[in-house]
PDB file of C-alpha atoms in Angstrom:
ATOM      1  CA  ILE A   1     120.440 106.751 108.079  1.00 52.00           C
ATOM      2  CA  MET A   2     119.571 103.998 105.616  1.00 52.00           C
ATOM      3  CA  ALA A   3     122.983 104.193 103.947  1.00 54.00           C
ATOM      4  CA  ARG A   4     124.723 103.839 107.312  1.00 63.00           C
ATOM      5  CA  LEU A   5     122.506 100.928 108.296  1.00 56.00           C
ATOM      6  CA  SER A   6     123.338  99.234 104.979  1.00 55.00           C
ATOM      7  CA  LEU A   7     127.033  99.476 105.839  1.00 61.00           C
ATOM      8  CA  VAL A   8     126.372  97.981 109.289  1.00 63.00           C
ATOM      9  CA  ILE A   9     124.488  95.048 107.742  1.00 58.00           C
ATOM     10  CA  LEU A  10     127.357  94.461 105.303  1.00 57.00           C
ATOM     11  CA  ALA A  11     129.934  94.569 108.107  1.00 63.00           C
ATOM     12  CA  VAL A  12     127.970  92.016 110.126  1.00 61.00           C
ATOM     13  CA  CYS A  13     127.721  89.718 107.097  1.00 56.00           C
ATOM     14  CA  LEU A  14     131.496  89.811 106.600  1.00 54.00           C
ATOM     15  CA  ALA A  15     132.585  89.564 110.241  1.00 60.00           C
ATOM     16  CA  LEU A  16     130.288  86.922 111.728  1.00 57.00           C
ATOM     17  CA  PRO A  17     131.338  83.742 109.889  1.00 57.00           C
ATOM     18  CA  ALA A  18     134.934  83.986 111.086  1.00 53.00           C
ATOM     19  CA  SER A  19     134.082  84.429 114.775  1.00 54.00           C
ATOM     20  CA  ALA A  20     131.047  82.165 115.185  1.00 55.00           C
ATOM     21  CA  THR A  21     131.052  78.991 117.279  1.00 65.00           C
ATOM     22  CA  GLU A  22     128.128  77.552 115.288  1.00 80.00           C
ATOM     23  CA  GLN A  23     126.400  78.379 112.017  1.00 84.00           C
ATOM     24  CA  TRP A  24     122.871  77.806 110.723  1.00 89.00           C
ATOM     25  CA  LEU A  25     120.999  78.272 107.459  1.00 90.00           C
ATOM     26  CA  ILE A  26     117.378  79.417 107.945  1.00 94.00           C
ATOM     27  CA  ILE A  27     114.600  78.943 105.375  1.00 95.00           C
ATOM     28  CA  HIS A  28     111.013  79.938 106.132  1.00 97.00           C
ATOM     29  CA  GLY A  29     107.596  80.932 104.854  1.00 97.00           C
ATOM     30  CA  GLY A  30     105.084  83.126 106.614  1.00 96.00           C
ATOM     31  CA  ALA A  31     101.814  85.022 106.864  1.00 96.00           C
ATOM     32  CA  ASN A  32     101.695  88.769 107.520  1.00 95.00           C
ATOM     33  CA  GLN A  33      99.221  91.463 108.446  1.00 91.00           C
ATOM     34  CA  TYR A  34      99.684  94.897 106.826  1.00 88.00           C
ATOM     35  CA  GLY A  35      98.509  98.384 107.754  1.00 80.00           C
ATOM     36  CA  LEU A  36      97.604  99.459 104.220  1.00 76.00           C
ATOM     37  CA  GLU A  37      94.032 100.585 104.964  1.00 68.00           C
ATOM     38  CA  ASP A  38      94.550 103.942 103.230  1.00 62.00           C
ATOM     39  CA  ILE A  39      94.907 102.064  99.952  1.00 64.00           C
ATOM     40  CA  THR A  40      92.281  99.406 100.560  1.00 57.00           C
ATOM     41  CA  ASN A  41      89.581 101.906 101.588  1.00 60.00           C
ATOM     42  CA  GLY A  42      90.084 104.048  98.484  1.00 57.00           C
ATOM     43  CA  ASP A  43      91.521 107.144 100.214  1.00 58.00           C
ATOM     44  CA  THR A  44      94.672 107.048  98.080  1.00 58.00           C
ATOM     45  CA  THR A  45      94.991 107.201  94.303  1.00 56.00           C
ATOM     46  CA  TYR A  46      97.767 106.744  91.789  1.00 53.00           C
ATOM     47  CA  ARG A  47      97.159 109.288  89.008  1.00 51.00           C
ATOM     48  CA  GLY A  48      93.409 109.034  89.580  1.00 51.00           C
ATOM     49  CA  MET A  49      93.212 105.239  89.886  1.00 52.00           C
ATOM     50  CA  ASP A  50      91.988 103.813  93.198  1.00 54.00           C
ATOM     51  CA  LEU A  51      93.909 100.735  94.362  1.00 56.00           C
ATOM     52  CA  GLU A  52      90.959  99.454  96.345  1.00 55.00           C
ATOM     53  CA  ASP A  53      91.127  95.790  97.354  1.00 53.00           C
ATOM     54  CA  ASP A  54      90.929  94.025 100.722  1.00 55.00           C
ATOM     55  CA  SER A  55      93.630  91.576  99.606  1.00 58.00           C
ATOM     56  CA  LEU A  56      96.218  94.193 100.602  1.00 73.00           C
ATOM     57  CA  ASN A  57      95.373  93.792 104.282  1.00 79.00           C
ATOM     58  CA  SER A  58      97.537  90.658 104.510  1.00 86.00           C
ATOM     59  CA  GLY A  59      99.961  88.576 102.492  1.00 88.00           C
ATOM     60  CA  SER A  60     102.369  85.676 102.507  1.00 94.00           C
ATOM     61  CA  SER A  61     106.162  85.828 102.591  1.00 96.00           C
ATOM     62  CA  PHE A  62     109.283  83.752 102.165  1.00 96.00           C
ATOM     63  CA  GLY A  63     112.820  84.274 103.393  1.00 95.00           C
ATOM     64  CA  ILE A  64     116.300  82.943 103.888  1.00 93.00           C
ATOM     65  CA  GLY A  65     119.026  83.841 106.351  1.00 92.00           C
ATOM     66  CA  ALA A  66     122.116  82.784 108.258  1.00 89.00           C
ATOM     67  CA  GLU A  67     122.704  82.754 112.015  1.00 90.00           C
ATOM     68  CA  PHE A  68     125.962  82.440 113.934  1.00 87.00           C
ATOM     69  CA  GLY A  69     126.382  81.319 117.526  1.00 85.00           C
ATOM     70  CA  ILE A  70     127.792  83.887 119.939  1.00 83.00           C
ATOM     71  CA  GLY A  71     128.506  82.344 123.313  1.00 78.00           C
ATOM     72  CA  ASP A  72     126.141  79.783 124.806  1.00 81.00           C
ATOM     73  CA  ALA A  73     122.695  81.341 124.267  1.00 88.00           C
ATOM     74  CA  TRP A  74     122.988  84.156 121.716  1.00 89.00           C
ATOM     75  CA  THR A  75     122.909  84.150 117.924  1.00 91.00           C
ATOM     76  CA  LEU A  76     123.494  86.994 115.490  1.00 88.00           C
ATOM     77  CA  GLY A  77     122.981  86.949 111.747  1.00 89.00           C
ATOM     78  CA  PHE A  78     121.428  88.450 108.651  1.00 88.00           C
ATOM     79  CA  ALA A  79     118.386  87.644 106.545  1.00 93.00           C
ATOM     80  CA  TYR A  80     116.398  88.513 103.445  1.00 93.00           C
ATOM     81  CA  GLU A  81     112.597  88.286 103.337  1.00 96.00           C
ATOM     82  CA  ARG A  82     110.089  89.150 100.607  1.00 95.00           C
ATOM     83  CA  LEU A  83     106.618  90.261 101.701  1.00 94.00           C
ATOM     84  CA  LEU A  84     103.999  89.697  99.004  1.00 91.00           C
ATOM     85  CA  ALA A  85     101.137  92.128  98.354  1.00 84.00           C
ATOM     86  CA  SER A  86      99.006  92.666  95.247  1.00 78.00           C
ATOM     87  CA  THR A  87      95.716  94.354  94.407  1.00 73.00           C
ATOM     88  CA  THR A  88      93.371  95.392  91.614  1.00 65.00           C
ATOM     89  CA  GLY A  89      91.416  98.631  91.424  1.00 58.00           C
ATOM     90  CA  GLY A  90      89.140 100.881  89.413  1.00 53.00           C
ATOM     91  CA  SER A  91      88.105 104.527  89.438  1.00 51.00           C
ATOM     92  CA  GLU A  92      84.906 106.298  88.450  1.00 48.00           C
ATOM     93  CA  PRO A  93      83.853 108.115  86.376  1.00 44.00           C
ATOM     94  CA  ASP A  94      86.733 107.631  83.904  1.00 47.00           C
ATOM     95  CA  GLY A  95      86.466 103.833  84.005  1.00 48.00           C
ATOM     96  CA  VAL A  96      90.158 103.272  84.757  1.00 49.00           C
ATOM     97  CA  ALA A  97      91.095  99.833  86.051  1.00 55.00           C
ATOM     98  CA  GLY A  98      94.476  98.456  86.950  1.00 62.00           C
ATOM     99  CA  GLU A  99      96.637  96.050  88.889  1.00 70.00           C
ATOM    100  CA  ALA A 100      99.357  96.698  91.438  1.00 73.00           C
ATOM    101  CA  ASP A 101     102.101  94.379  92.657  1.00 79.00           C
ATOM    102  CA  LEU A 102     103.583  95.817  95.874  1.00 82.00           C
ATOM    103  CA  PRO A 103     106.175  93.410  97.308  1.00 90.00           C
ATOM    104  CA  LEU A 104     108.465  94.644 100.078  1.00 92.00           C
ATOM    105  CA  HIS A 105     112.062  93.396 100.205  1.00 94.00           C
ATOM    106  CA  LEU A 106     113.456  93.215 103.752  1.00 94.00           C
ATOM    107  CA  PHE A 107     117.208  93.216 104.473  1.00 93.00           C
ATOM    108  CA  LYS A 108     117.904  92.827 108.177  1.00 93.00           C
ATOM    109  CA  ILE A 109     120.278  91.998 110.969  1.00 91.00           C
ATOM    110  CA  ILE A 110     118.709  89.359 113.205  1.00 94.00           C
ATOM    111  CA  ALA A 111     119.523  88.397 116.796  1.00 94.00           C
ATOM    112  CA  SER A 112     118.105  85.843 119.203  1.00 95.00           C
ATOM    113  CA  ARG A 113     118.557  84.655 122.765  1.00 95.00           C
ATOM    114  CA  ARG A 114     117.643  81.160 123.935  1.00 94.00           C
ATOM    115  CA  VAL A 115     115.573  81.514 127.106  1.00 96.00           C
ATOM    116  CA  LEU A 116     114.489  77.887 127.565  1.00 94.00           C
ATOM    117  CA  ALA A 117     115.879  74.494 126.527  1.00 92.00           C
ATOM    118  CA  ARG A 118     114.381  71.098 127.377  1.00 91.00           C
ATOM    119  CA  ASN A 119     115.712  68.025 125.561  1.00 89.00           C
ATOM    120  CA  ARG A 120     114.853  68.640 121.895  1.00 91.00           C
ATOM    121  CA  LEU A 121     112.795  71.777 122.558  1.00 94.00           C
ATOM    122  CA  ALA A 122     113.990  75.385 122.746  1.00 95.00           C
ATOM    123  CA  VAL A 123     112.359  78.802 123.055  1.00 97.00           C
ATOM    124  CA  ARG A 124     114.026  81.942 121.687  1.00 97.00           C
ATOM    125  CA  LEU A 125     113.338  85.657 121.843  1.00 97.00           C
ATOM    126  CA  ARG A 126     114.067  87.241 118.472  1.00 97.00           C
ATOM    127  CA  THR A 127     114.574  90.706 117.020  1.00 96.00           C
ATOM    128  CA  GLY A 128     115.401  92.124 113.616  1.00 95.00           C
ATOM    129  CA  LEU A 129     116.530  95.560 112.444  1.00 93.00           C
ATOM    130  CA  GLY A 130     117.066  96.655 108.881  1.00 92.00           C
ATOM    131  CA  LEU A 131     115.721  98.174 105.687  1.00 92.00           C
ATOM    132  CA  GLY A 132     112.581  97.632 103.648  1.00 93.00           C
ATOM    133  CA  ARG A 133     112.518  98.514  99.950  1.00 92.00           C
ATOM    134  CA  ILE A 134     109.384  98.283  97.839  1.00 90.00           C
ATOM    135  CA  GLY A 135     109.451  96.671  94.408  1.00 86.00           C
ATOM    136  CA  GLY A 136     106.888  95.678  91.806  1.00 82.00           C
ATOM    137  CA  GLU A 137     104.803  97.839  89.519  1.00 79.00           C
ATOM    138  CA  VAL A 138     101.388  99.326  88.807  1.00 75.00           C
ATOM    139  CA  GLU A 139      99.813  98.533  85.448  1.00 72.00           C
ATOM    140  CA  ALA A 140      96.667  99.993  83.901  1.00 64.00           C
ATOM    141  CA  THR A 141      94.424  97.341  82.345  1.00 58.00           C
ATOM    142  CA  SER A 142      91.875  99.802  80.901  1.00 56.00           C
ATOM    143  CA  GLY A 143      91.428 103.549  80.663  1.00 54.00           C
ATOM    144  CA  PRO A 144      92.138 106.520  78.398  1.00 50.00           C
ATOM    145  CA  TYR A 145      95.924 106.685  78.983  1.00 47.00           C
ATOM    146  CA  SER A 146      98.769 104.703  80.455  1.00 52.00           C
ATOM    147  CA  ARG A 147      99.452 104.692  84.185  1.00 57.00           C
ATOM    148  CA  ASP A 148     102.093 101.986  84.181  1.00 67.00           C
ATOM    149  CA  GLY A 149     105.150 102.391  86.377  1.00 76.00           C
ATOM    150  CA  SER A 150     107.663 100.727  88.664  1.00 84.00           C
ATOM    151  CA  LEU A 151     107.508 101.376  92.399  1.00 83.00           C
ATOM    152  CA  ASP A 152     110.344 102.857  94.422  1.00 89.00           C
ATOM    153  CA  GLY A 153     110.656 103.731  98.111  1.00 89.00           C
ATOM    154  CA  ALA A 154     112.410 102.574 101.271  1.00 90.00           C
ATOM    155  CA  GLY A 155     112.133 102.740 105.048  1.00 91.00           C
ATOM    156  CA  LEU A 156     113.407 101.293 108.308  1.00 92.00           C
ATOM    157  CA  LEU A 157     112.002  98.143 109.902  1.00 94.00           C
ATOM    158  CA  LEU A 158     111.985  96.623 113.377  1.00 96.00           C
ATOM    159  CA  GLU A 159     110.751  93.150 114.361  1.00 97.00           C
ATOM    160  CA  LEU A 160     110.180  91.531 117.752  1.00 98.00           C
ATOM    161  CA  GLY A 161     109.110  87.918 118.163  1.00 98.00           C
ATOM    162  CA  ILE A 162     109.262  84.628 120.017  1.00 97.00           C
ATOM    163  CA  SER A 163     109.953  81.235 118.481  1.00 97.00           C
ATOM    164  CA  GLY A 164     109.686  77.619 119.482  1.00 97.00           C
ATOM    165  CA  GLU A 165     112.075  75.034 118.000  1.00 96.00           C
ATOM    166  CA  TYR A 166     112.181  71.265 117.876  1.00 96.00           C
ATOM    167  CA  ALA A 167     115.403  69.448 116.959  1.00 93.00           C
ATOM    168  CA  VAL A 168     114.603  66.703 114.456  1.00 94.00           C
ATOM    169  CA  ILE A 169     118.118  65.400 113.767  1.00 88.00           C
ATOM    170  CA  GLY A 170     121.555  66.650 114.769  1.00 83.00           C
ATOM    171  CA  ARG A 171     121.668  70.442 114.501  1.00 85.00           C
ATOM    172  CA  THR A 172     118.615  70.643 112.237  1.00 92.00           C
ATOM    173  CA  SER A 173     115.383  71.888 113.788  1.00 95.00           C
ATOM    174  CA  LEU A 174     111.886  72.958 112.804  1.00 97.00           C
ATOM    175  CA  PHE A 175     110.619  76.256 114.182  1.00 97.00           C
ATOM    176  CA  ALA A 176     107.547  78.477 114.433  1.00 98.00           C
ATOM    177  CA  THR A 177     107.766  82.202 115.166  1.00 98.00           C
ATOM    178  CA  ALA A 178     105.136  84.835 115.989  1.00 98.00           C
ATOM    179  CA  GLY A 179     105.722  88.545 116.485  1.00 98.00           C
ATOM    180  CA  LEU A 180     105.166  92.172 115.520  1.00 97.00           C
ATOM    181  CA  ARG A 181     106.759  94.205 112.739  1.00 97.00           C
ATOM    182  CA  ALA A 182     107.078  97.976 112.303  1.00 95.00           C
ATOM    183  CA  ALA A 183     107.906  98.976 108.715  1.00 93.00           C
ATOM    184  CA  THR A 184     106.744 102.256 107.164  1.00 90.00           C
ATOM    185  CA  LEU A 185     107.733 103.798 103.830  1.00 89.00           C
ATOM    186  CA  ASP A 186     107.256 107.556 104.138  1.00 85.00           C
ATOM    187  CA  GLU A 187     107.104 108.255 100.401  1.00 82.00           C
ATOM    188  CA  VAL A 188     106.598 105.951  97.425  1.00 83.00           C
ATOM    189  CA  THR A 189     106.860 106.804  93.732  1.00 83.00           C
ATOM    190  CA  VAL A 190     105.301 104.928  90.824  1.00 78.00           C
ATOM    191  CA  GLY A 191     107.080 105.540  87.541  1.00 77.00           C
ATOM    192  CA  GLY A 192     108.347 108.799  89.024  1.00 79.00           C
ATOM    193  CA  TRP A 193     104.861 109.881  90.188  1.00 77.00           C
ATOM    194  CA  THR A 194     104.337 110.198  93.939  1.00 79.00           C
ATOM    195  CA  LEU A 195     101.570 108.164  95.543  1.00 75.00           C
ATOM    196  CA  GLU A 196      99.294 110.820  97.084  1.00 72.00           C
ATOM    197  CA  ARG A 197      96.374 111.085  99.490  1.00 69.00           C
ATOM    198  CA  ASP A 198      93.084 112.176  97.951  1.00 64.00           C
ATOM    199  CA  GLN A 199      92.267 114.497 100.855  1.00 67.00           C
ATOM    200  CA  ASP A 200      95.227 116.893 100.654  1.00 72.00           C
ATOM    201  CA  GLY A 201      97.507 115.731  97.841  1.00 73.00           C
ATOM    202  CA  GLN A 202     100.351 114.973 100.261  1.00 77.00           C
ATOM    203  CA  PRO A 203     102.645 111.931  99.807  1.00 79.00           C
ATOM    204  CA  GLU A 204     101.080 108.741 101.135  1.00 76.00           C
ATOM    205  CA  SER A 205     103.153 106.518 103.428  1.00 81.00           C
ATOM    206  CA  LEU A 206     102.786 102.740 103.157  1.00 85.00           C
ATOM    207  CA  ASP A 207     102.658 100.752 106.381  1.00 88.00           C
ATOM    208  CA  TYR A 208     103.736  97.108 106.148  1.00 92.00           C
ATOM    209  CA  GLY A 209     103.692  96.744 109.923  1.00 93.00           C
ATOM    210  CA  GLY A 210     101.545  94.297 111.859  1.00 93.00           C
ATOM    211  CA  VAL A 211     101.445  90.779 113.219  1.00 96.00           C
ATOM    212  CA  PHE A 212     103.484  88.073 111.477  1.00 97.00           C
ATOM    213  CA  ALA A 213     103.890  84.305 111.792  1.00 98.00           C
ATOM    214  CA  ARG A 214     106.547  82.063 110.276  1.00 97.00           C
ATOM    215  CA  ILE A 215     107.330  78.370 110.025  1.00 98.00           C
ATOM    216  CA  GLY A 216     110.588  76.992 108.720  1.00 97.00           C
ATOM    217  CA  VAL A 217     113.708  74.918 109.108  1.00 97.00           C
ATOM    218  CA  ARG A 218     117.020  75.800 110.770  1.00 95.00           C
ATOM    219  CA  ILE A 219     119.949  73.744 109.451  1.00 92.00           C
ATOM    220  CA  GLY A 220     123.232  73.645 111.382  1.00 86.00           C
ATOM    221  CA  PHE A 221     126.485  73.052 109.506  1.00 76.00           C
ATOM    222  CA  VAL A 222     129.603  73.479 111.622  1.00 66.00           C
ATOM    223  CA  GLY A 223     130.573  74.244 115.207  1.00 55.00           C
ATOM    224  CA  ASN A 224     131.341  72.610 118.499  1.00 45.00           C
ATOM    225  CA  GLY A 225     127.960  72.985 120.176  1.00 45.00           C
ATOM    226  CA  GLY A 226     127.182  69.269 120.177  1.00 43.00           C
ATOM    227  CA  GLY A 227     123.748  69.588 118.619  1.00 48.00           C
ATOM    228  CA  ARG A 228     122.606  72.557 120.702  1.00 53.00           C
ATOM    229  CA  ILE A 229     119.577  74.393 119.309  1.00 56.00           C
TER     230      ILE A 229
END
């Protein structure tokens, strides 16, 4: 499924610029809520090391994308976003301590529909569909043996949101978006070792879903929309 979705994203990236009536560059930063309680409450270990830290419950993000006008109210495009997450942890009685950097890279097709426009203001309903791939690494900072390793794992993502925009000059506007994300990685490996639940030793899924908020700028370049946002 993920391989097929990757091909769809690539096809959209190649086909949209030629057929679009307008084009925009999108740059944004954001705040995100995660569903990683199984790690933060100590129920999951990596080779005996608890990654227990409340900082994993939320994190910031940054992203960039391109949108293309389709008709009068619709846009379609693609985007990349990096969700940031990091933690420290320790385990008794062996005295192991470590750090984990768990960023999630999002590659998605994005679509929006303008539902309201008043002078310089506009409201859009937004959705995104794509892939999430974890990056980063876990590093032991103390303990009897090494537990270092790079993270690997991927899963599907879906986003739904609503945004408000204000045109500041020409086709350039500032925007704020709020919404919900579903993004779960069913199995994650660290240096080839599977992240497991303490209770039954089964693979632990990582849930990066939750509420998100973004603020950013939307810069229009070409088209015949006459400054439409």
